[in-house]
Amino acid sequence: MAEVPETSTAIGVRRAGGDRDTEFTAYMQARRTSLMRTAYLLAGDHATAEDLVQTALAKLYLSWDRVRERDSLDGYVRRILVNENSSLWRRAFKRSEVSSQALPERGVSDEYDDGVSAQLWAFVQTLPRRQRAVVVLRYYEQLTEAETADVLGCSVGTVKSQASRALAALRERAPQSLNPRTGEEESR
């Protein structure tokens, strides 16, 4: 069987694909830790966070050539994370609980926990999905209200109201020991 010679078009596609893979791999390696933290704060557990990041990166890879503005990649991936997290909660299998006689082993210490922050994020996990997403994007990712609205696909007013409701709920639920101002007032 005779070999078909490679055309310049085929070589060009292969080169472009190689550059694509190199660019994507560099982006993925640089942003994976940050994306994992964001996904963990959205989802509340490591397994789901890993699934969210893997799905987001897979979707990003499939659309890598269509993303024209490389500066907006982080926002694009964040939006995928938020949307995927919302999609997971819509699925019926996520809403069902399975009881078990055996208690799970105690989890390994979380790399994102630092005592007080861990307690605070435990309260954040009790917020509704949308409010939790706003808190993570606004206060952890430090996005502006407009950027948060863009990622969530809603208005700036919605971001403001969701943030306000979330903070009010956190103030109501969290103990005074988590209030940073409590220590300041006592030391006066």
Short mmCIF file of N, CA and C in Angstrom, two decimals:
data_model
loop_
_atom_site.label_atom_id
_atom_site.label_comp_id
_atom_site.label_asym_id
_atom_site.label_seq_id
_atom_site.Cartn_x
_atom_site.Cartn_y
_atom_site.Cartn_z
N MET A 1 0.84 -1.16 0.00
CA MET A 1 0.00 0.00 0.00
C MET A 1 0.90 1.23 0.00
N ALA A 2 0.64 2.16 -0.87
CA ALA A 2 1.47 3.35 -0.99
C ALA A 2 1.05 4.38 0.05
N GLU A 3 2.06 5.11 0.57
CA GLU A 3 1.77 6.15 1.54
C GLU A 3 1.31 7.41 0.83
N VAL A 4 0.37 8.08 1.45
CA VAL A 4 -0.12 9.34 0.92
C VAL A 4 0.78 10.44 1.44
N PRO A 5 1.35 11.25 0.55
CA PRO A 5 2.23 12.32 1.04
C PRO A 5 1.44 13.36 1.83
N GLU A 6 2.11 13.92 2.86
CA GLU A 6 1.46 14.95 3.67
C GLU A 6 1.43 16.25 2.88
N THR A 7 0.30 16.89 2.91
CA THR A 7 0.19 18.18 2.23
C THR A 7 0.54 19.28 3.21
N SER A 8 0.79 20.45 2.70
CA SER A 8 1.13 21.57 3.57
C SER A 8 -0.05 21.93 4.47
N THR A 9 -1.26 21.69 3.99
CA THR A 9 -2.44 21.98 4.81
C THR A 9 -2.47 21.06 6.02
N ALA A 10 -2.21 19.79 5.79
CA ALA A 10 -2.21 18.83 6.89
C ALA A 10 -1.11 19.17 7.89
N ILE A 11 0.05 19.58 7.41
CA ILE A 11 1.14 19.94 8.30
C ILE A 11 0.77 21.20 9.08
N GLY A 12 0.16 22.17 8.40
CA GLY A 12 -0.26 23.40 9.06
C GLY A 12 -1.27 23.14 10.16
N VAL A 13 -2.21 22.23 9.92
CA VAL A 13 -3.19 21.88 10.93
C VAL A 13 -2.50 21.22 12.11
N ARG A 14 -1.57 20.35 11.82
CA ARG A 14 -0.85 19.66 12.88
C ARG A 14 -0.04 20.66 13.71
N ARG A 15 0.59 21.62 13.07
CA ARG A 15 1.36 22.64 13.80
C ARG A 15 0.43 23.49 14.66
N ALA A 16 -0.68 23.90 14.08
CA ALA A 16 -1.63 24.71 14.84
C ALA A 16 -2.15 23.93 16.03
N GLY A 17 -2.42 22.64 15.83
CA GLY A 17 -2.90 21.80 16.92
C GLY A 17 -1.85 21.67 17.99
N GLY A 18 -0.59 21.56 17.60
CA GLY A 18 0.49 21.46 18.58
C GLY A 18 0.59 22.72 19.41
N ASP A 19 0.49 23.90 18.75
CA ASP A 19 0.52 25.17 19.46
C ASP A 19 -0.69 25.27 20.39
N ARG A 20 -1.82 24.82 19.91
CA ARG A 20 -3.05 24.84 20.69
C ARG A 20 -2.88 24.03 21.96
N ASP A 21 -2.34 22.83 21.82
CA ASP A 21 -2.14 21.97 22.98
C ASP A 21 -1.14 22.59 23.95
N THR A 22 -0.09 23.17 23.43
CA THR A 22 0.92 23.81 24.29
C THR A 22 0.32 24.99 25.04
N GLU A 23 -0.42 25.84 24.33
CA GLU A 23 -1.06 26.99 24.96
C GLU A 23 -2.05 26.54 26.03
N PHE A 24 -2.88 25.56 25.67
CA PHE A 24 -3.89 25.10 26.62
C PHE A 24 -3.25 24.47 27.85
N THR A 25 -2.23 23.66 27.64
CA THR A 25 -1.54 23.02 28.77
C THR A 25 -0.92 24.05 29.68
N ALA A 26 -0.31 25.08 29.12
CA ALA A 26 0.30 26.14 29.93
C ALA A 26 -0.78 26.87 30.74
N TYR A 27 -1.90 27.18 30.10
CA TYR A 27 -3.00 27.85 30.81
C TYR A 27 -3.53 26.96 31.93
N MET A 28 -3.76 25.71 31.61
CA MET A 28 -4.32 24.77 32.58
C MET A 28 -3.40 24.62 33.79
N GLN A 29 -2.11 24.48 33.56
CA GLN A 29 -1.17 24.32 34.66
C GLN A 29 -1.09 25.58 35.52
N ALA A 30 -1.17 26.73 34.89
CA ALA A 30 -1.08 27.99 35.62
C ALA A 30 -2.34 28.27 36.44
N ARG A 31 -3.50 27.86 35.98
CA ARG A 31 -4.77 28.23 36.61
C ARG A 31 -5.46 27.11 37.37
N ARG A 32 -4.97 25.89 37.30
CA ARG A 32 -5.67 24.76 37.90
C ARG A 32 -5.92 24.95 39.40
N THR A 33 -4.94 25.39 40.15
CA THR A 33 -5.11 25.55 41.59
C THR A 33 -6.19 26.59 41.90
N SER A 34 -6.14 27.70 41.21
CA SER A 34 -7.14 28.74 41.42
C SER A 34 -8.54 28.25 41.04
N LEU A 35 -8.63 27.54 39.93
CA LEU A 35 -9.92 27.00 39.50
C LEU A 35 -10.45 25.98 40.50
N MET A 36 -9.54 25.17 41.07
CA MET A 36 -9.95 24.18 42.08
C MET A 36 -10.50 24.88 43.31
N ARG A 37 -9.86 25.95 43.74
CA ARG A 37 -10.35 26.68 44.91
C ARG A 37 -11.74 27.24 44.65
N THR A 38 -11.90 27.87 43.49
CA THR A 38 -13.20 28.44 43.15
C THR A 38 -14.26 27.35 43.08
N ALA A 39 -13.96 26.25 42.43
CA ALA A 39 -14.91 25.14 42.32
C ALA A 39 -15.23 24.55 43.68
N TYR A 40 -14.23 24.44 44.54
CA TYR A 40 -14.45 23.90 45.88
C TYR A 40 -15.39 24.81 46.67
N LEU A 41 -15.17 26.11 46.56
CA LEU A 41 -16.03 27.04 47.29
C LEU A 41 -17.45 27.05 46.73
N LEU A 42 -17.60 26.82 45.44
CA LEU A 42 -18.93 26.73 44.85
C LEU A 42 -19.64 25.44 45.24
N ALA A 43 -18.91 24.33 45.17
CA ALA A 43 -19.53 23.02 45.35
C ALA A 43 -19.56 22.54 46.79
N GLY A 44 -18.51 22.86 47.55
CA GLY A 44 -18.49 22.46 48.94
C GLY A 44 -17.77 21.16 49.23
N ASP A 45 -17.34 20.45 48.21
CA ASP A 45 -16.55 19.23 48.45
C ASP A 45 -15.55 19.02 47.32
N HIS A 46 -14.49 18.30 47.65
CA HIS A 46 -13.39 18.14 46.71
C HIS A 46 -13.76 17.33 45.47
N ALA A 47 -14.52 16.26 45.66
CA ALA A 47 -14.85 15.40 44.53
C ALA A 47 -15.65 16.16 43.48
N THR A 48 -16.66 16.89 43.93
CA THR A 48 -17.47 17.66 42.99
C THR A 48 -16.64 18.78 42.37
N ALA A 49 -15.77 19.40 43.17
CA ALA A 49 -14.91 20.47 42.65
C ALA A 49 -14.00 19.94 41.54
N GLU A 50 -13.43 18.76 41.76
CA GLU A 50 -12.58 18.17 40.72
C GLU A 50 -13.37 17.88 39.46
N ASP A 51 -14.61 17.39 39.62
CA ASP A 51 -15.46 17.14 38.45
C ASP A 51 -15.78 18.44 37.72
N LEU A 52 -16.08 19.48 38.49
CA LEU A 52 -16.39 20.78 37.88
C LEU A 52 -15.21 21.32 37.08
N VAL A 53 -14.02 21.25 37.67
CA VAL A 53 -12.83 21.77 36.99
C VAL A 53 -12.53 20.94 35.75
N GLN A 54 -12.64 19.63 35.88
CA GLN A 54 -12.36 18.77 34.73
C GLN A 54 -13.35 19.06 33.59
N THR A 55 -14.61 19.21 33.92
CA THR A 55 -15.61 19.52 32.89
C THR A 55 -15.36 20.89 32.28
N ALA A 56 -15.04 21.87 33.13
CA ALA A 56 -14.79 23.22 32.63
C ALA A 56 -13.58 23.24 31.70
N LEU A 57 -12.52 22.55 32.08
CA LEU A 57 -11.33 22.53 31.23
C LEU A 57 -11.59 21.76 29.93
N ALA A 58 -12.38 20.72 30.01
CA ALA A 58 -12.72 19.98 28.78
C ALA A 58 -13.52 20.88 27.83
N LYS A 59 -14.47 21.62 28.37
CA LYS A 59 -15.27 22.52 27.53
C LYS A 59 -14.40 23.65 26.98
N LEU A 60 -13.49 24.14 27.80
CA LEU A 60 -12.58 25.19 27.33
C LEU A 60 -11.71 24.65 26.20
N TYR A 61 -11.20 23.45 26.35
CA TYR A 61 -10.34 22.87 25.32
C TYR A 61 -11.09 22.73 23.99
N LEU A 62 -12.35 22.29 24.07
CA LEU A 62 -13.14 22.13 22.85
C LEU A 62 -13.40 23.46 22.13
N SER A 63 -13.45 24.54 22.91
CA SER A 63 -13.70 25.84 22.28
C SER A 63 -12.47 26.73 22.26
N TRP A 64 -11.31 26.16 22.50
CA TRP A 64 -10.07 26.94 22.59
C TRP A 64 -9.82 27.81 21.36
N ASP A 65 -10.04 27.25 20.18
CA ASP A 65 -9.78 28.00 18.95
C ASP A 65 -10.79 29.13 18.73
N ARG A 66 -11.96 29.03 19.33
CA ARG A 66 -12.98 30.06 19.15
C ARG A 66 -12.84 31.21 20.12
N VAL A 67 -12.07 31.03 21.19
CA VAL A 67 -11.88 32.10 22.16
C VAL A 67 -10.88 33.09 21.58
N ARG A 68 -11.37 34.26 21.22
CA ARG A 68 -10.52 35.25 20.55
C ARG A 68 -9.72 36.07 21.56
N GLU A 69 -10.35 36.42 22.64
CA GLU A 69 -9.69 37.27 23.63
C GLU A 69 -9.12 36.39 24.73
N ARG A 70 -7.84 36.14 24.67
CA ARG A 70 -7.17 35.28 25.66
C ARG A 70 -7.20 35.90 27.05
N ASP A 71 -7.35 37.24 27.13
CA ASP A 71 -7.42 37.90 28.43
C ASP A 71 -8.70 37.55 29.18
N SER A 72 -9.72 37.12 28.46
CA SER A 72 -11.00 36.82 29.10
C SER A 72 -11.19 35.33 29.40
N LEU A 73 -10.14 34.54 29.31
CA LEU A 73 -10.25 33.11 29.58
C LEU A 73 -10.72 32.80 31.00
N ASP A 74 -10.18 33.52 31.98
CA ASP A 74 -10.56 33.25 33.36
C ASP A 74 -12.06 33.45 33.57
N GLY A 75 -12.59 34.52 33.04
CA GLY A 75 -14.03 34.77 33.15
C GLY A 75 -14.85 33.71 32.45
N TYR A 76 -14.38 33.28 31.30
CA TYR A 76 -15.07 32.24 30.54
C TYR A 76 -15.11 30.94 31.34
N VAL A 77 -13.99 30.57 31.93
CA VAL A 77 -13.93 29.32 32.69
C VAL A 77 -14.76 29.44 33.97
N ARG A 78 -14.72 30.60 34.62
CA ARG A 78 -15.56 30.79 35.81
C ARG A 78 -17.03 30.62 35.48
N ARG A 79 -17.42 31.17 34.35
CA ARG A 79 -18.82 31.04 33.95
C ARG A 79 -19.18 29.56 33.73
N ILE A 80 -18.29 28.81 33.11
CA ILE A 80 -18.52 27.38 32.93
C ILE A 80 -18.66 26.70 34.29
N LEU A 81 -17.78 27.03 35.24
CA LEU A 81 -17.84 26.43 36.58
C LEU A 81 -19.19 26.70 37.25
N VAL A 82 -19.63 27.95 37.21
CA VAL A 82 -20.91 28.31 37.83
C VAL A 82 -22.06 27.59 37.15
N ASN A 83 -22.06 27.58 35.83
CA ASN A 83 -23.14 26.91 35.09
C ASN A 83 -23.16 25.41 35.35
N GLU A 84 -21.99 24.79 35.37
CA GLU A 84 -21.92 23.36 35.62
C GLU A 84 -22.36 23.03 37.04
N ASN A 85 -21.98 23.87 37.99
CA ASN A 85 -22.41 23.65 39.37
C ASN A 85 -23.93 23.74 39.47
N SER A 86 -24.52 24.71 38.79
CA SER A 86 -25.98 24.83 38.78
C SER A 86 -26.62 23.62 38.12
N SER A 87 -26.03 23.15 37.04
CA SER A 87 -26.58 21.99 36.33
C SER A 87 -26.54 20.74 37.21
N LEU A 88 -25.48 20.59 37.99
CA LEU A 88 -25.39 19.42 38.88
C LEU A 88 -26.55 19.38 39.86
N TRP A 89 -26.91 20.53 40.39
CA TRP A 89 -27.99 20.57 41.38
C TRP A 89 -29.36 20.37 40.77
N ARG A 90 -29.47 20.54 39.50
CA ARG A 90 -30.75 20.30 38.83
C ARG A 90 -31.01 18.82 38.62
N ARG A 91 -29.94 18.05 38.60
CA ARG A 91 -30.09 16.62 38.34
C ARG A 91 -30.69 15.92 39.56
N ALA A 92 -31.60 15.03 39.31
CA ALA A 92 -32.32 14.34 40.39
C ALA A 92 -31.39 13.51 41.27
N PHE A 93 -30.37 12.88 40.69
CA PHE A 93 -29.52 12.00 41.49
C PHE A 93 -28.74 12.77 42.55
N LYS A 94 -28.51 14.05 42.36
CA LYS A 94 -27.78 14.85 43.34
C LYS A 94 -28.66 15.17 44.55
N ARG A 95 -29.96 15.21 44.35
CA ARG A 95 -30.86 15.59 45.44
C ARG A 95 -31.17 14.43 46.36
N SER A 96 -30.92 13.22 45.94
CA SER A 96 -31.27 12.08 46.79
C SER A 96 -30.12 11.75 47.74
N GLU A 97 -30.48 11.43 48.96
CA GLU A 97 -29.49 11.05 49.97
C GLU A 97 -29.53 9.55 50.14
N VAL A 98 -28.39 8.99 50.43
CA VAL A 98 -28.30 7.56 50.69
C VAL A 98 -27.81 7.38 52.12
N SER A 99 -28.62 6.70 52.93
CA SER A 99 -28.20 6.49 54.31
C SER A 99 -27.33 5.25 54.39
N SER A 100 -26.50 5.24 55.41
CA SER A 100 -25.55 4.14 55.56
C SER A 100 -25.32 3.89 57.04
N GLN A 101 -25.07 2.65 57.40
CA GLN A 101 -24.77 2.31 58.79
C GLN A 101 -23.35 2.76 59.15
N ALA A 102 -22.45 2.66 58.19
CA ALA A 102 -21.04 2.98 58.46
C ALA A 102 -20.81 4.48 58.27
N LEU A 103 -20.16 5.07 59.25
CA LEU A 103 -19.79 6.48 59.11
C LEU A 103 -18.56 6.59 58.22
N PRO A 104 -18.50 7.61 57.41
CA PRO A 104 -17.31 7.77 56.57
C PRO A 104 -16.10 8.12 57.42
N GLU A 105 -14.94 7.79 56.88
CA GLU A 105 -13.71 8.16 57.58
C GLU A 105 -13.63 9.67 57.66
N ARG A 106 -12.95 10.12 58.67
CA ARG A 106 -12.78 11.57 58.80
C ARG A 106 -11.95 12.08 57.63
N GLY A 107 -12.39 13.16 57.02
CA GLY A 107 -11.71 13.71 55.86
C GLY A 107 -10.32 14.22 56.18
N VAL A 108 -9.53 14.29 55.17
CA VAL A 108 -8.19 14.83 55.32
C VAL A 108 -8.32 16.34 55.47
N SER A 109 -7.36 16.95 56.10
CA SER A 109 -7.47 18.39 56.28
C SER A 109 -7.47 19.07 54.93
N ASP A 110 -8.32 20.04 54.83
CA ASP A 110 -8.51 20.75 53.57
C ASP A 110 -7.39 21.77 53.39
N GLU A 111 -6.80 21.79 52.21
CA GLU A 111 -5.71 22.72 51.95
C GLU A 111 -6.17 24.17 51.93
N TYR A 112 -7.47 24.40 51.86
CA TYR A 112 -7.98 25.76 51.82
C TYR A 112 -8.42 26.23 53.20
N ASP A 113 -8.38 25.33 54.20
CA ASP A 113 -8.83 25.68 55.54
C ASP A 113 -7.72 26.35 56.33
N ASP A 114 -8.10 27.37 57.07
CA ASP A 114 -7.15 27.99 57.99
C ASP A 114 -7.86 28.37 59.28
N GLY A 115 -8.69 27.49 59.80
CA GLY A 115 -9.38 27.74 61.05
C GLY A 115 -10.62 28.58 60.88
N VAL A 116 -10.48 29.88 61.10
CA VAL A 116 -11.62 30.79 61.03
C VAL A 116 -12.22 30.79 59.63
N SER A 117 -11.37 30.83 58.60
CA SER A 117 -11.87 30.82 57.23
C SER A 117 -12.66 29.55 56.95
N ALA A 118 -12.20 28.43 57.49
CA ALA A 118 -12.91 27.17 57.29
C ALA A 118 -14.30 27.23 57.90
N GLN A 119 -14.41 27.82 59.09
CA GLN A 119 -15.72 27.94 59.73
C GLN A 119 -16.63 28.86 58.91
N LEU A 120 -16.07 29.96 58.44
CA LEU A 120 -16.84 30.90 57.65
C LEU A 120 -17.34 30.24 56.36
N TRP A 121 -16.44 29.52 55.66
CA TRP A 121 -16.85 28.89 54.41
C TRP A 121 -17.85 27.77 54.65
N ALA A 122 -17.85 27.18 55.85
CA ALA A 122 -18.88 26.18 56.18
C ALA A 122 -20.25 26.86 56.20
N PHE A 123 -20.31 28.09 56.70
CA PHE A 123 -21.57 28.83 56.69
C PHE A 123 -21.95 29.25 55.26
N VAL A 124 -20.96 29.60 54.47
CA VAL A 124 -21.22 29.97 53.07
C VAL A 124 -21.86 28.79 52.33
N GLN A 125 -21.45 27.58 52.67
CA GLN A 125 -22.00 26.39 52.00
C GLN A 125 -23.49 26.21 52.28
N THR A 126 -24.01 26.85 53.33
CA THR A 126 -25.44 26.73 53.65
C THR A 126 -26.31 27.69 52.84
N LEU A 127 -25.67 28.61 52.13
CA LEU A 127 -26.41 29.58 51.32
C LEU A 127 -27.00 28.91 50.09
N PRO A 128 -28.09 29.47 49.56
CA PRO A 128 -28.60 28.97 48.27
C PRO A 128 -27.54 29.11 47.18
N ARG A 129 -27.64 28.29 46.16
CA ARG A 129 -26.65 28.21 45.07
C ARG A 129 -26.27 29.57 44.49
N ARG A 130 -27.24 30.36 44.16
CA ARG A 130 -26.99 31.65 43.50
C ARG A 130 -26.25 32.60 44.44
N GLN A 131 -26.70 32.66 45.70
CA GLN A 131 -26.03 33.54 46.67
C GLN A 131 -24.60 33.07 46.92
N ARG A 132 -24.42 31.76 47.01
CA ARG A 132 -23.07 31.22 47.22
C ARG A 132 -22.17 31.59 46.05
N ALA A 133 -22.68 31.49 44.83
CA ALA A 133 -21.89 31.85 43.65
C ALA A 133 -21.50 33.32 43.69
N VAL A 134 -22.43 34.18 44.09
CA VAL A 134 -22.12 35.62 44.18
C VAL A 134 -21.04 35.86 45.23
N VAL A 135 -21.16 35.22 46.40
CA VAL A 135 -20.17 35.42 47.46
C VAL A 135 -18.80 34.94 47.00
N VAL A 136 -18.74 33.79 46.36
CA VAL A 136 -17.45 33.26 45.91
C VAL A 136 -16.83 34.19 44.87
N LEU A 137 -17.62 34.60 43.89
CA LEU A 137 -17.07 35.43 42.82
C LEU A 137 -16.73 36.84 43.30
N ARG A 138 -17.57 37.43 44.15
CA ARG A 138 -17.33 38.81 44.61
C ARG A 138 -16.22 38.89 45.65
N TYR A 139 -16.27 38.01 46.65
CA TYR A 139 -15.38 38.18 47.81
C TYR A 139 -14.17 37.24 47.80
N TYR A 140 -14.27 36.11 47.13
CA TYR A 140 -13.10 35.25 47.03
C TYR A 140 -12.31 35.57 45.77
N GLU A 141 -13.00 35.57 44.63
CA GLU A 141 -12.34 35.87 43.36
C GLU A 141 -12.11 37.37 43.18
N GLN A 142 -12.74 38.17 44.00
CA GLN A 142 -12.62 39.63 44.00
C GLN A 142 -12.97 40.25 42.65
N LEU A 143 -14.05 39.75 42.07
CA LEU A 143 -14.56 40.34 40.84
C LEU A 143 -15.43 41.53 41.19
N THR A 144 -15.54 42.45 40.26
CA THR A 144 -16.44 43.58 40.46
C THR A 144 -17.88 43.09 40.32
N GLU A 145 -18.82 43.94 40.67
CA GLU A 145 -20.22 43.56 40.52
C GLU A 145 -20.55 43.31 39.05
N ALA A 146 -20.01 44.13 38.17
CA ALA A 146 -20.27 43.97 36.73
C ALA A 146 -19.67 42.66 36.21
N GLU A 147 -18.45 42.35 36.64
CA GLU A 147 -17.83 41.09 36.20
C GLU A 147 -18.59 39.89 36.74
N THR A 148 -19.03 39.98 37.99
CA THR A 148 -19.81 38.89 38.58
C THR A 148 -21.12 38.71 37.82
N ALA A 149 -21.77 39.81 37.50
CA ALA A 149 -23.02 39.75 36.74
C ALA A 149 -22.79 39.10 35.38
N ASP A 150 -21.67 39.43 34.75
CA ASP A 150 -21.35 38.85 33.45
C ASP A 150 -21.14 37.34 33.55
N VAL A 151 -20.40 36.91 34.58
CA VAL A 151 -20.15 35.48 34.76
C VAL A 151 -21.44 34.72 35.03
N LEU A 152 -22.32 35.31 35.85
CA LEU A 152 -23.56 34.64 36.22
C LEU A 152 -24.67 34.84 35.19
N GLY A 153 -24.46 35.75 34.25
CA GLY A 153 -25.48 35.99 33.23
C GLY A 153 -26.71 36.68 33.79
N CYS A 154 -26.49 37.63 34.70
CA CYS A 154 -27.61 38.35 35.30
C CYS A 154 -27.26 39.83 35.36
N SER A 155 -28.14 40.63 35.93
CA SER A 155 -27.90 42.07 36.02
C SER A 155 -27.05 42.40 37.24
N VAL A 156 -26.47 43.58 37.24
CA VAL A 156 -25.68 44.06 38.37
C VAL A 156 -26.59 44.19 39.60
N GLY A 157 -27.83 44.61 39.39
CA GLY A 157 -28.78 44.72 40.50
C GLY A 157 -29.03 43.38 41.17
N THR A 158 -29.10 42.32 40.37
CA THR A 158 -29.29 40.98 40.93
C THR A 158 -28.08 40.58 41.77
N VAL A 159 -26.89 40.89 41.28
CA VAL A 159 -25.67 40.60 42.04
C VAL A 159 -25.71 41.33 43.37
N LYS A 160 -26.09 42.61 43.34
CA LYS A 160 -26.14 43.40 44.57
C LYS A 160 -27.14 42.82 45.56
N SER A 161 -28.33 42.49 45.07
CA SER A 161 -29.35 41.97 45.98
C SER A 161 -28.98 40.59 46.52
N GLN A 162 -28.41 39.74 45.68
CA GLN A 162 -27.99 38.41 46.14
C GLN A 162 -26.86 38.52 47.16
N ALA A 163 -25.92 39.43 46.92
CA ALA A 163 -24.82 39.64 47.87
C ALA A 163 -25.36 40.17 49.20
N SER A 164 -26.28 41.10 49.13
CA SER A 164 -26.87 41.67 50.34
C SER A 164 -27.60 40.60 51.15
N ARG A 165 -28.41 39.79 50.48
CA ARG A 165 -29.13 38.71 51.16
C ARG A 165 -28.17 37.68 51.75
N ALA A 166 -27.13 37.36 50.98
CA ALA A 166 -26.14 36.38 51.46
C ALA A 166 -25.43 36.88 52.70
N LEU A 167 -24.98 38.13 52.67
CA LEU A 167 -24.27 38.69 53.82
C LEU A 167 -25.18 38.79 55.04
N ALA A 168 -26.45 39.15 54.81
CA ALA A 168 -27.41 39.22 55.93
C ALA A 168 -27.61 37.83 56.53
N ALA A 169 -27.74 36.83 55.69
CA ALA A 169 -27.91 35.46 56.18
C ALA A 169 -26.68 34.99 56.93
N LEU A 170 -25.50 35.34 56.44
CA LEU A 170 -24.27 34.94 57.12
C LEU A 170 -24.14 35.64 58.47
N ARG A 171 -24.49 36.92 58.53
CA ARG A 171 -24.44 37.63 59.82
C ARG A 171 -25.39 37.00 60.83
N GLU A 172 -26.54 36.58 60.33
CA GLU A 172 -27.55 35.98 61.21
C GLU A 172 -27.12 34.59 61.70
N ARG A 173 -26.52 33.79 60.83
CA ARG A 173 -26.19 32.40 61.15
C ARG A 173 -24.85 32.24 61.86
N ALA A 174 -23.88 33.06 61.48
CA ALA A 174 -22.52 32.88 62.00
C ALA A 174 -22.42 33.37 63.44
N PRO A 175 -21.66 32.67 64.27
CA PRO A 175 -21.47 33.13 65.65
C PRO A 175 -20.62 34.39 65.70
N GLN A 176 -20.72 35.12 66.79
CA GLN A 176 -19.97 36.36 66.96
C GLN A 176 -18.46 36.14 66.94
N SER A 177 -18.02 34.93 67.26
CA SER A 177 -16.58 34.65 67.27
C SER A 177 -15.96 34.78 65.89
N LEU A 178 -16.78 34.71 64.83
CA LEU A 178 -16.26 34.86 63.47
C LEU A 178 -16.24 36.32 63.01
N ASN A 179 -16.82 37.20 63.79
CA ASN A 179 -16.86 38.61 63.43
C ASN A 179 -15.50 39.23 63.72
N PRO A 180 -14.79 39.73 62.70
CA PRO A 180 -13.46 40.30 62.92
C PRO A 180 -13.50 41.56 63.77
N ARG A 181 -14.62 42.24 63.81
CA ARG A 181 -14.72 43.48 64.60
C ARG A 181 -14.85 43.19 66.09
N THR A 182 -15.29 41.99 66.45
CA THR A 182 -15.46 41.63 67.85
C THR A 182 -14.13 41.75 68.60
N GLY A 183 -13.07 41.24 68.02
CA GLY A 183 -11.75 41.30 68.65
C GLY A 183 -11.25 42.72 68.78
N GLU A 184 -11.54 43.57 67.78
CA GLU A 184 -11.10 44.97 67.81
C GLU A 184 -11.77 45.73 68.95
N GLU A 185 -13.10 45.50 69.13
CA GLU A 185 -13.84 46.22 70.14
C GLU A 185 -13.40 45.81 71.54
N GLU A 186 -13.09 44.52 71.73
CA GLU A 186 -12.67 44.03 73.04
C GLU A 186 -11.31 44.58 73.42
N SER A 187 -10.44 44.82 72.42
CA SER A 187 -9.08 45.27 72.72
C SER A 187 -9.02 46.76 73.05
N ARG A 188 -10.11 47.50 72.86
CA ARG A 188 -10.11 48.95 73.12
C ARG A 188 -10.19 49.24 74.58
#
